[in-house]
Amino acid sequence: GQSLEQPSEVTAVEGAIVQINCTYQTSGFYGLSWYQQHDGGAPTFLSYNALDGLEETGRFSSFLSRSDSYGYLLLQELQMKDSASYFCAVRREDTGRRALTFGSGTRLQVQP
Amino acid sequence: NAGVTQTPKFQVLKTGQSMTLQCAQDMNHNSMYWYRQDPGMGLRLIHYSVGEGTTAKGEVPDGYNVSRLNKREFSLRLESAAPSQTSVYFCASSESTDGYTFGSGTRLTVV
């Protein structure tokens, strides 16, 4: 089977840096994805890591260590609009790697 | 605007009623998915389709049927709604290893 673990809540202040961790267990790993979801909205794709290392996209970066079955999303220069839930996800082997399994999500609250 | 369109946005059903949730995408994606989202449980895969005329069961398929009418449309049907199916339903589409594009969701309450 597959499972993903991430913290349920994280709180940080505006302008700070926050790291959201994700550990996974899966047979046949094909990359780790991150999605953002604001309250009442739809998830939106942030990043995808297939190889070890850090991927940077503006204020957001995502890191993967396949040997540790671990990844994280790093948000820099936090803004109030970053308050949202963040989900890590891996591709499901039982769907021919087409569909994703999502973690339960980390709710990020940015305080002024 | 390119994207995934879901209808309806809100729906209240009585136990035992049936309904179909509609989803259409205009990005020419081959793969489409239906997920449900319940508080604290993330998104769980109901059914998915990797191409026109093909569908497959996901993690929580019981009580749901799907139809991939053509490349654009992927509908989800509840034949006899139950209170346990109260949830937010998201349709998504993707192409190979690209990220998903989600629709805005359908908030369903079964009383």
mmCIF file with all atom_site columns, N, CA and C in Angstrom, chain A residues 2-68:
data_model
loop_
_atom_site.group_PDB
_atom_site.id
_atom_site.type_symbol
_atom_site.label_atom_id
_atom_site.label_alt_id
_atom_site.label_comp_id
_atom_site.label_asym_id
_atom_site.label_entity_id
_atom_site.label_seq_id
_atom_site.pdbx_PDB_ins_code
_atom_site.Cartn_x
_atom_site.Cartn_y
_atom_site.Cartn_z
_atom_site.occupancy
_atom_site.B_iso_or_equiv
_atom_site.pdbx_formal_charge
_atom_site.auth_seq_id
_atom_site.auth_comp_id
_atom_site.auth_asym_id
_atom_site.auth_atom_id
_atom_site.pdbx_PDB_model_num
ATOM 1   N N  . GLN A 1 2  ? 0.181   2.353  0.112  1.00 0.00 ? 2  GLN A N  1
ATOM 2   C CA . GLN A 1 2  ? 0.875   3.632  0.136  1.00 0.00 ? 2  GLN A CA 1
ATOM 3   C C  . GLN A 1 2  ? 0.389   4.447  1.313  1.00 0.00 ? 2  GLN A C  1
ATOM 4   N N  . SER A 1 3  ? 1.273   5.226  1.898  1.00 0.00 ? 3  SER A N  1
ATOM 5   C CA . SER A 1 3  ? 0.873   6.144  2.942  1.00 0.00 ? 3  SER A CA 1
ATOM 6   C C  . SER A 1 3  ? 1.782   7.349  2.924  1.00 0.00 ? 3  SER A C  1
ATOM 7   N N  . LEU A 1 4  ? 1.239   8.486  3.291  1.00 0.00 ? 4  LEU A N  1
ATOM 8   C CA . LEU A 1 4  ? 2.005   9.734  3.378  1.00 0.00 ? 4  LEU A CA 1
ATOM 9   C C  . LEU A 1 4  ? 1.707   10.369 4.728  1.00 0.00 ? 4  LEU A C  1
ATOM 10  N N  . GLU A 1 5  ? 2.739   10.867 5.370  1.00 0.00 ? 5  GLU A N  1
ATOM 11  C CA . GLU A 1 5  ? 2.591   11.515 6.662  1.00 0.00 ? 5  GLU A CA 1
ATOM 12  C C  . GLU A 1 5  ? 3.069   12.954 6.564  1.00 0.00 ? 5  GLU A C  1
ATOM 13  N N  . GLN A 1 6  ? 2.244   13.873 7.007  1.00 0.00 ? 6  GLN A N  1
ATOM 14  C CA . GLN A 1 6  ? 2.622   15.272 7.077  1.00 0.00 ? 6  GLN A CA 1
ATOM 15  C C  . GLN A 1 6  ? 1.966   15.874 8.307  1.00 0.00 ? 6  GLN A C  1
ATOM 16  N N  . PRO A 1 7  ? 2.556   16.935 8.869  1.00 0.00 ? 7  PRO A N  1
ATOM 17  C CA . PRO A 1 7  ? 1.965   17.532 10.070 1.00 0.00 ? 7  PRO A CA 1
ATOM 18  C C  . PRO A 1 7  ? 0.598   18.110 9.748  1.00 0.00 ? 7  PRO A C  1
ATOM 19  N N  . SER A 1 8  ? -0.287  18.094 10.731 1.00 0.00 ? 8  SER A N  1
ATOM 20  C CA . SER A 1 8  ? -1.647  18.577 10.475 1.00 0.00 ? 8  SER A CA 1
ATOM 21  C C  . SER A 1 8  ? -1.722  20.094 10.426 1.00 0.00 ? 8  SER A C  1
ATOM 22  N N  . GLU A 1 9  ? -0.900  20.770 11.233 1.00 0.00 ? 9  GLU A N  1
ATOM 23  C CA . GLU A 1 9  ? -0.956  22.229 11.267 1.00 0.00 ? 9  GLU A CA 1
ATOM 24  C C  . GLU A 1 9  ? 0.431   22.817 11.473 1.00 0.00 ? 9  GLU A C  1
ATOM 25  N N  . VAL A 1 10 ? 0.661   23.966 10.879 1.00 0.00 ? 10 VAL A N  1
ATOM 26  C CA . VAL A 1 10 ? 1.888   24.733 11.079 1.00 0.00 ? 10 VAL A CA 1
ATOM 27  C C  . VAL A 1 10 ? 1.500   26.206 11.157 1.00 0.00 ? 10 VAL A C  1
ATOM 28  N N  . THR A 1 11 ? 2.110   26.926 12.065 1.00 0.00 ? 11 THR A N  1
ATOM 29  C CA . THR A 1 11 ? 1.856   28.360 12.205 1.00 0.00 ? 11 THR A CA 1
ATOM 30  C C  . THR A 1 11 ? 3.167   29.111 12.050 1.00 0.00 ? 11 THR A C  1
ATOM 31  N N  . ALA A 1 12 ? 3.136   30.220 11.325 1.00 0.00 ? 12 ALA A N  1
ATOM 32  C CA . ALA A 1 12 ? 4.330   31.040 11.132 1.00 0.00 ? 12 ALA A CA 1
ATOM 33  C C  . ALA A 1 12 ? 3.898   32.500 10.976 1.00 0.00 ? 12 ALA A C  1
ATOM 34  N N  . VAL A 1 13 ? 4.875   33.397 11.080 1.00 0.00 ? 13 VAL A N  1
ATOM 35  C CA . VAL A 1 13 ? 4.563   34.813 10.966 1.00 0.00 ? 13 VAL A CA 1
ATOM 36  C C  . VAL A 1 13 ? 4.918   35.333 9.573  1.00 0.00 ? 13 VAL A C  1
ATOM 37  N N  . GLU A 1 14 ? 4.265   36.372 9.191  1.00 0.00 ? 14 GLU A N  1
ATOM 38  C CA . GLU A 1 14 ? 4.499   37.003 7.903  1.00 0.00 ? 14 GLU A CA 1
ATOM 39  C C  . GLU A 1 14 ? 5.975   37.363 7.744  1.00 0.00 ? 14 GLU A C  1
ATOM 40  N N  . GLY A 1 15 ? 6.528   37.063 6.579  1.00 0.00 ? 15 GLY A N  1
ATOM 41  C CA . GLY A 1 15 ? 7.917   37.364 6.297  1.00 0.00 ? 15 GLY A CA 1
ATOM 42  C C  . GLY A 1 15 ? 8.880   36.250 6.665  1.00 0.00 ? 15 GLY A C  1
ATOM 43  N N  . ALA A 1 16 ? 8.429   35.286 7.421  1.00 0.00 ? 16 ALA A N  1
ATOM 44  C CA . ALA A 1 16 ? 9.293   34.190 7.875  1.00 0.00 ? 16 ALA A CA 1
ATOM 45  C C  . ALA A 1 16 ? 9.410   33.102 6.807  1.00 0.00 ? 16 ALA A C  1
ATOM 46  N N  . ILE A 1 17 ? 10.147  32.063 7.159  1.00 0.00 ? 17 ILE A N  1
ATOM 47  C CA . ILE A 1 17 ? 10.312  30.874 6.316  1.00 0.00 ? 17 ILE A CA 1
ATOM 48  C C  . ILE A 1 17 ? 9.676   29.693 7.044  1.00 0.00 ? 17 ILE A C  1
ATOM 49  N N  . VAL A 1 18 ? 8.970   28.849 6.314  1.00 0.00 ? 18 VAL A N  1
ATOM 50  C CA . VAL A 1 18 ? 8.367   27.673 6.929  1.00 0.00 ? 18 VAL A CA 1
ATOM 51  C C  . VAL A 1 18 ? 8.628   26.449 6.054  1.00 0.00 ? 18 VAL A C  1
ATOM 52  N N  . GLN A 1 19 ? 8.823   25.319 6.716  1.00 0.00 ? 19 GLN A N  1
ATOM 53  C CA . GLN A 1 19 ? 9.080   24.067 6.021  1.00 0.00 ? 19 GLN A CA 1
ATOM 54  C C  . GLN A 1 19 ? 7.990   23.065 6.376  1.00 0.00 ? 19 GLN A C  1
ATOM 55  N N  . ILE A 1 20 ? 7.365   22.472 5.382  1.00 0.00 ? 20 ILE A N  1
ATOM 56  C CA . ILE A 1 20 ? 6.329   21.464 5.590  1.00 0.00 ? 20 ILE A CA 1
ATOM 57  C C  . ILE A 1 20 ? 6.886   20.133 5.120  1.00 0.00 ? 20 ILE A C  1
ATOM 58  N N  . ASN A 1 21 ? 6.980   19.188 6.042  1.00 0.00 ? 21 ASN A N  1
ATOM 59  C CA . ASN A 1 21 ? 7.600   17.897 5.751  1.00 0.00 ? 21 ASN A CA 1
ATOM 60  C C  . ASN A 1 21 ? 6.592   16.860 5.304  1.00 0.00 ? 21 ASN A C  1
ATOM 61  N N  . CYS A 1 22 ? 7.074   15.896 4.571  1.00 0.00 ? 22 CYS A N  1
ATOM 62  C CA . CYS A 1 22 ? 6.244   14.787 4.100  1.00 0.00 ? 22 CYS A CA 1
ATOM 63  C C  . CYS A 1 22 ? 7.105   13.532 4.027  1.00 0.00 ? 22 CYS A C  1
ATOM 64  N N  . THR A 1 23 ? 6.697   12.505 4.730  1.00 0.00 ? 23 THR A N  1
ATOM 65  C CA . THR A 1 23 ? 7.352   11.206 4.590  1.00 0.00 ? 23 THR A CA 1
ATOM 66  C C  . THR A 1 23 ? 6.368   10.243 3.934  1.00 0.00 ? 23 THR A C  1
ATOM 67  N N  . TYR A 1 24 ? 6.882   9.349  3.135  1.00 0.00 ? 24 TYR A N  1
ATOM 68  C CA . TYR A 1 24 ? 5.992   8.481  2.375  1.00 0.00 ? 24 TYR A CA 1
ATOM 69  C C  . TYR A 1 24 ? 6.469   7.038  2.418  1.00 0.00 ? 24 TYR A C  1
ATOM 70  N N  . GLN A 1 25 ? 5.515   6.143  2.243  1.00 0.00 ? 25 GLN A N  1
ATOM 71  C CA . GLN A 1 25 ? 5.798   4.724  2.072  1.00 0.00 ? 25 GLN A CA 1
ATOM 72  C C  . GLN A 1 25 ? 5.036   4.275  0.846  1.00 0.00 ? 25 GLN A C  1
ATOM 73  N N  . THR A 1 26 ? 5.745   3.762  -0.127 1.00 0.00 ? 26 THR A N  1
ATOM 74  C CA . THR A 1 26 ? 5.085   3.334  -1.350 1.00 0.00 ? 26 THR A CA 1
ATOM 75  C C  . THR A 1 26 ? 5.946   2.305  -2.067 1.00 0.00 ? 26 THR A C  1
ATOM 76  N N  . SER A 1 27 ? 5.303   1.390  -2.738 1.00 0.00 ? 27 SER A N  1
ATOM 77  C CA . SER A 1 27 ? 6.033   0.442  -3.579 1.00 0.00 ? 27 SER A CA 1
ATOM 78  C C  . SER A 1 27 ? 6.123   1.055  -4.964 1.00 0.00 ? 27 SER A C  1
ATOM 79  N N  . GLY A 1 28 ? 7.335   1.229  -5.450 1.00 0.00 ? 28 GLY A N  1
ATOM 80  C CA . GLY A 1 28 ? 7.462   1.847  -6.756 1.00 0.00 ? 28 GLY A CA 1
ATOM 81  C C  . GLY A 1 28 ? 7.262   3.348  -6.683 1.00 0.00 ? 28 GLY A C  1
ATOM 82  N N  . PHE A 1 29 ? 8.318   4.073  -6.469 1.00 0.00 ? 29 PHE A N  1
ATOM 83  C CA . PHE A 1 29 ? 8.214   5.523  -6.305 1.00 0.00 ? 29 PHE A CA 1
ATOM 84  C C  . PHE A 1 29 ? 8.448   6.216  -7.639 1.00 0.00 ? 29 PHE A C  1
ATOM 85  N N  . TYR A 1 30 ? 7.552   7.189  -7.944 1.00 0.00 ? 30 TYR A N  1
ATOM 86  C CA . TYR A 1 30 ? 7.652   7.902  -9.226 1.00 0.00 ? 30 TYR A CA 1
ATOM 87  C C  . TYR A 1 30 ? 7.562   9.394  -9.056 1.00 0.00 ? 30 TYR A C  1
ATOM 88  N N  . GLY A 1 31 ? 7.973   9.874  -7.886 1.00 0.00 ? 31 GLY A N  1
ATOM 89  C CA . GLY A 1 31 ? 8.010   11.312 -7.721 1.00 0.00 ? 31 GLY A CA 1
ATOM 90  C C  . GLY A 1 31 ? 7.042   11.810 -6.676 1.00 0.00 ? 31 GLY A C  1
ATOM 91  N N  . LEU A 1 32 ? 7.350   12.975 -6.118 1.00 0.00 ? 32 LEU A N  1
ATOM 92  C CA . LEU A 1 32 ? 6.546   13.600 -5.065 1.00 0.00 ? 32 LEU A CA 1
ATOM 93  C C  . LEU A 1 32 ? 6.033   14.941 -5.569 1.00 0.00 ? 32 LEU A C  1
ATOM 94  N N  . SER A 1 33 ? 4.735   15.147 -5.410 1.00 0.00 ? 33 SER A N  1
ATOM 95  C CA . SER A 1 33 ? 4.096   16.396 -5.841 1.00 0.00 ? 33 SER A CA 1
ATOM 96  C C  . SER A 1 33 ? 3.577   17.167 -4.640 1.00 0.00 ? 33 SER A C  1
ATOM 97  N N  . TRP A 1 34 ? 3.400   18.479 -4.840 1.00 0.00 ? 34 TRP A N  1
ATOM 98  C CA . TRP A 1 34 ? 2.814   19.336 -3.813 1.00 0.00 ? 34 TRP A CA 1
ATOM 99  C C  . TRP A 1 34 ? 1.683   20.153 -4.415 1.00 0.00 ? 34 TRP A C  1
ATOM 100 N N  . TYR A 1 35 ? 0.602   20.287 -3.616 1.00 0.00 ? 35 TYR A N  1
ATOM 101 C CA . TYR A 1 35 ? -0.559  21.059 -4.020 1.00 0.00 ? 35 TYR A CA 1
ATOM 102 C C  . TYR A 1 35 ? -0.937  22.015 -2.901 1.00 0.00 ? 35 TYR A C  1
ATOM 103 N N  . GLN A 1 36 ? -1.495  23.153 -3.305 1.00 0.00 ? 36 GLN A N  1
ATOM 104 C CA . GLN A 1 36 ? -1.986  24.162 -2.371 1.00 0.00 ? 36 GLN A CA 1
ATOM 105 C C  . GLN A 1 36 ? -3.501  24.247 -2.504 1.00 0.00 ? 36 GLN A C  1
ATOM 106 N N  . GLN A 1 37 ? -4.179  24.398 -1.370 1.00 0.00 ? 37 GLN A N  1
ATOM 107 C CA . GLN A 1 37 ? -5.628  24.549 -1.416 1.00 0.00 ? 37 GLN A CA 1
ATOM 108 C C  . GLN A 1 37 ? -6.061  25.595 -0.395 1.00 0.00 ? 37 GLN A C  1
ATOM 109 N N  . HIS A 1 38 ? -6.641  26.685 -0.887 1.00 0.00 ? 38 HIS A N  1
ATOM 110 C CA . HIS A 1 38 ? -7.239  27.666 0.011  1.00 0.00 ? 38 HIS A CA 1
ATOM 111 C C  . HIS A 1 38 ? -8.622  27.199 0.439  1.00 0.00 ? 38 HIS A C  1
ATOM 112 N N  . ASP A 1 39 ? -9.049  27.683 1.606  1.00 0.00 ? 39 ASP A N  1
ATOM 113 C CA . ASP A 1 39 ? -10.361 27.284 2.133  1.00 0.00 ? 39 ASP A CA 1
ATOM 114 C C  . ASP A 1 39 ? -11.454 27.551 1.096  1.00 0.00 ? 39 ASP A C  1
ATOM 115 N N  . GLY A 1 40 ? -12.254 26.528 0.846  1.00 0.00 ? 40 GLY A N  1
ATOM 116 C CA . GLY A 1 40 ? -13.348 26.662 -0.098 1.00 0.00 ? 40 GLY A CA 1
ATOM 117 C C  . GLY A 1 40 ? -12.943 26.585 -1.552 1.00 0.00 ? 40 GLY A C  1
ATOM 118 N N  . GLY A 1 41 ? -11.638 26.409 -1.806 1.00 0.00 ? 41 GLY A N  1
ATOM 119 C CA . GLY A 1 41 ? -11.161 26.386 -3.190 1.00 0.00 ? 41 GLY A CA 1
ATOM 120 C C  . GLY A 1 41 ? -10.724 25.011 -3.631 1.00 0.00 ? 41 GLY A C  1
ATOM 121 N N  . ALA A 1 42 ? -10.230 24.957 -4.842 1.00 0.00 ? 42 ALA A N  1
ATOM 122 C CA . ALA A 1 42 ? -9.731  23.712 -5.407 1.00 0.00 ? 42 ALA A CA 1
ATOM 123 C C  . ALA A 1 42 ? -8.221  23.611 -5.207 1.00 0.00 ? 42 ALA A C  1
ATOM 124 N N  . PRO A 1 43 ? -7.704  22.395 -5.096 1.00 0.00 ? 43 PRO A N  1
ATOM 125 C CA . PRO A 1 43 ? -6.241  22.256 -5.037 1.00 0.00 ? 43 PRO A CA 1
ATOM 126 C C  . PRO A 1 43 ? -5.605  22.759 -6.323 1.00 0.00 ? 43 PRO A C  1
ATOM 127 N N  . THR A 1 44 ? -4.428  23.371 -6.184 1.00 0.00 ? 44 THR A N  1
ATOM 128 C CA . THR A 1 44 ? -3.661  23.803 -7.350 1.00 0.00 ? 44 THR A CA 1
ATOM 129 C C  . THR A 1 44 ? -2.257  23.237 -7.255 1.00 0.00 ? 44 THR A C  1
ATOM 130 N N  . PHE A 1 45 ? -1.718  22.840 -8.370 1.00 0.00 ? 45 PHE A N  1
ATOM 131 C CA . PHE A 1 45 ? -0.411  22.210 -8.451 1.00 0.00 ? 45 PHE A CA 1
ATOM 132 C C  . PHE A 1 45 ? 0.694   23.216 -8.168 1.00 0.00 ? 45 PHE A C  1
ATOM 133 N N  . LEU A 1 46 ? 1.648   22.822 -7.296 1.00 0.00 ? 46 LEU A N  1
ATOM 134 C CA . LEU A 1 46 ? 2.787   23.679 -6.979 1.00 0.00 ? 46 LEU A CA 1
ATOM 135 C C  . LEU A 1 46 ? 4.081   23.169 -7.581 1.00 0.00 ? 46 LEU A C  1
ATOM 136 N N  . SER A 1 47 ? 4.380   21.876 -7.347 1.00 0.00 ? 47 SER A N  1
ATOM 137 C CA . SER A 1 47 ? 5.687   21.383 -7.773 1.00 0.00 ? 47 SER A CA 1
ATOM 138 C C  . SER A 1 47 ? 5.692   19.865 -7.864 1.00 0.00 ? 47 SER A C  1
ATOM 139 N N  . TYR A 1 48 ? 6.717   19.363 -8.555 1.00 0.00 ? 48 TYR A N  1
ATOM 140 C CA . TYR A 1 48 ? 6.898   17.927 -8.725 1.00 0.00 ? 48 TYR A CA 1
ATOM 141 C C  . TYR A 1 48 ? 8.387   17.625 -8.692 1.00 0.00 ? 48 TYR A C  1
ATOM 142 N N  . ASN A 1 49 ? 8.787   16.692 -7.823 1.00 0.00 ? 49 ASN A N  1
ATOM 143 C CA . ASN A 1 49 ? 10.179  16.257 -7.741 1.00 0.00 ? 49 ASN A CA 1
ATOM 144 C C  . ASN A 1 49 ? 10.269  14.782 -8.102 1.00 0.00 ? 49 ASN A C  1
ATOM 145 N N  . ALA A 1 50 ? 10.987  14.477 -9.138 1.00 0.00 ? 50 ALA A N  1
ATOM 146 C CA . ALA A 1 50 ? 11.231  13.086 -9.495 1.00 0.00 ? 50 ALA A CA 1
ATOM 147 C C  . ALA A 1 50 ? 12.614  12.629 -9.036 1.00 0.00 ? 50 ALA A C  1
ATOM 148 N N  . LEU A 1 51 ? 13.540  13.574 -8.942 1.00 0.00 ? 51 LEU A N  1
ATOM 149 C CA . LEU A 1 51 ? 14.915  13.261 -8.564 1.00 0.00 ? 51 LEU A CA 1
ATOM 150 C C  . LEU A 1 51 ? 15.278  13.945 -7.258 1.00 0.00 ? 51 LEU A C  1
ATOM 151 N N  . ASP A 1 52 ? 16.304  13.435 -6.599 1.00 0.00 ? 52 ASP A N  1
ATOM 152 C CA . ASP A 1 52 ? 16.771  14.026 -5.352 1.00 0.00 ? 52 ASP A CA 1
ATOM 153 C C  . ASP A 1 52 ? 17.217  15.461 -5.568 1.00 0.00 ? 52 ASP A C  1
ATOM 154 N N  . GLY A 1 53 ? 16.983  16.274 -4.557 1.00 0.00 ? 53 GLY A N  1
ATOM 155 C CA . GLY A 1 53 ? 17.478  17.636 -4.619 1.00 0.00 ? 53 GLY A CA 1
ATOM 156 C C  . GLY A 1 53 ? 16.386  18.660 -4.450 1.00 0.00 ? 53 GLY A C  1
ATOM 157 N N  . LEU A 1 54 ? 16.777  19.893 -4.670 1.00 0.00 ? 54 LEU A N  1
ATOM 158 C CA . LEU A 1 54 ? 15.901  21.038 -4.437 1.00 0.00 ? 54 LEU A CA 1
ATOM 159 C C  . LEU A 1 54 ? 15.445  21.639 -5.756 1.00 0.00 ? 54 LEU A C  1
ATOM 160 N N  . GLU A 1 55 ? 14.138  21.881 -5.874 1.00 0.00 ? 55 GLU A N  1
ATOM 161 C CA . GLU A 1 55 ? 13.560  22.576 -7.022 1.00 0.00 ? 55 GLU A CA 1
ATOM 162 C C  . GLU A 1 55 ? 12.996  23.901 -6.532 1.00 0.00 ? 55 GLU A C  1
ATOM 163 N N  . GLU A 1 56 ? 13.378  24.989 -7.181 1.00 0.00 ? 56 GLU A N  1
ATOM 164 C CA . GLU A 1 56 ? 12.918  26.303 -6.741 1.00 0.00 ? 56 GLU A CA 1
ATOM 165 C C  . GLU A 1 56 ? 12.015  26.945 -7.766 1.00 0.00 ? 56 GLU A C  1
ATOM 166 N N  . THR A 1 57 ? 10.898  27.485 -7.252 1.00 0.00 ? 57 THR A N  1
ATOM 167 C CA . THR A 1 57 ? 9.969   28.226 -8.103 1.00 0.00 ? 57 THR A CA 1
ATOM 168 C C  . THR A 1 57 ? 9.529   29.460 -7.340 1.00 0.00 ? 57 THR A C  1
ATOM 169 N N  . GLY A 1 58 ? 10.227  30.550 -7.560 1.00 0.00 ? 58 GLY A N  1
ATOM 170 C CA . GLY A 1 58 ? 9.906   31.784 -6.863 1.00 0.00 ? 58 GLY A CA 1
ATOM 171 C C  . GLY A 1 58 ? 10.122  31.648 -5.367 1.00 0.00 ? 58 GLY A C  1
ATOM 172 N N  . ARG A 1 59 ? 9.104   31.971 -4.578 1.00 0.00 ? 59 ARG A N  1
ATOM 173 C CA . ARG A 1 59 ? 9.239   31.892 -3.124 1.00 0.00 ? 59 ARG A CA 1
ATOM 174 C C  . ARG A 1 59 ? 9.119   30.467 -2.604 1.00 0.00 ? 59 ARG A C  1
ATOM 175 N N  . PHE A 1 60 ? 8.664   29.559 -3.460 1.00 0.00 ? 60 PHE A N  1
ATOM 176 C CA . PHE A 1 60 ? 8.452   28.173 -3.046 1.00 0.00 ? 60 PHE A CA 1
ATOM 177 C C  . PHE A 1 60 ? 9.574   27.282 -3.567 1.00 0.00 ? 60 PHE A C  1
ATOM 178 N N  . SER A 1 61 ? 10.010  26.352 -2.721 1.00 0.00 ? 61 SER A N  1
ATOM 179 C CA . SER A 1 61 ? 10.992  25.343 -3.121 1.00 0.00 ? 61 SER A CA 1
ATOM 180 C C  . SER A 1 61 ? 10.506  23.998 -2.627 1.00 0.00 ? 61 SER A C  1
ATOM 181 N N  . SER A 1 62 ? 10.866  22.946 -3.341 1.00 0.00 ? 62 SER A N  1
ATOM 182 C CA . SER A 1 62 ? 10.506  21.602 -2.893 1.00 0.00 ? 62 SER A CA 1
ATOM 183 C C  . SER A 1 62 ? 11.746  20.731 -2.964 1.00 0.00 ? 62 SER A C  1
ATOM 184 N N  . PHE A 1 63 ? 11.888  19.886 -1.948 1.00 0.00 ? 63 PHE A N  1
ATOM 185 C CA . PHE A 1 63 ? 13.070  19.042 -1.799 1.00 0.00 ? 63 PHE A CA 1
ATOM 186 C C  . PHE A 1 63 ? 12.649  17.594 -1.726 1.00 0.00 ? 63 PHE A C  1
ATOM 187 N N  . LEU A 1 64 ? 13.497  16.726 -2.260 1.00 0.00 ? 64 LEU A N  1
ATOM 188 C CA . LEU A 1 64 ? 13.234  15.288 -2.216 1.00 0.00 ? 64 LEU A CA 1
ATOM 189 C C  . LEU A 1 64 ? 14.509  14.534 -1.874 1.00 0.00 ? 64 LEU A C  1
ATOM 190 N N  . SER A 1 65 ? 14.358  13.541 -0.977 1.00 0.00 ? 65 SER A N  1
ATOM 191 C CA . SER A 1 65 ? 15.412  12.568 -0.702 1.00 0.00 ? 65 SER A CA 1
ATOM 192 C C  . SER A 1 65 ? 14.780  11.192 -0.850 1.00 0.00 ? 65 SER A C  1
ATOM 193 N N  . ARG A 1 66 ? 15.058  10.528 -1.936 1.00 0.00 ? 66 ARG A N  1
ATOM 194 C CA . ARG A 1 66 ? 14.449  9.219  -2.180 1.00 0.00 ? 66 ARG A CA 1
ATOM 195 C C  . ARG A 1 66 ? 14.979  8.164  -1.218 1.00 0.00 ? 66 ARG A C  1
ATOM 196 N N  . SER A 1 67 ? 16.250  8.288  -0.816 1.00 0.00 ? 67 SER A N  1
ATOM 197 C CA . SER A 1 67 ? 16.815  7.298  0.097  1.00 0.00 ? 67 SER A CA 1
ATOM 198 C C  . SER A 1 67 ? 16.157  7.370  1.469  1.00 0.00 ? 67 SER A C  1
ATOM 199 N N  . ASP A 1 68 ? 15.677  8.545  1.847  1.00 0.00 ? 68 ASP A N  1
ATOM 200 C CA . ASP A 1 68 ? 15.017  8.730  3.142  1.00 0.00 ? 68 ASP A CA 1
ATOM 201 C C  . ASP A 1 68 ? 13.494  8.703  3.031  1.00 0.00 ? 68 ASP A C  1
#
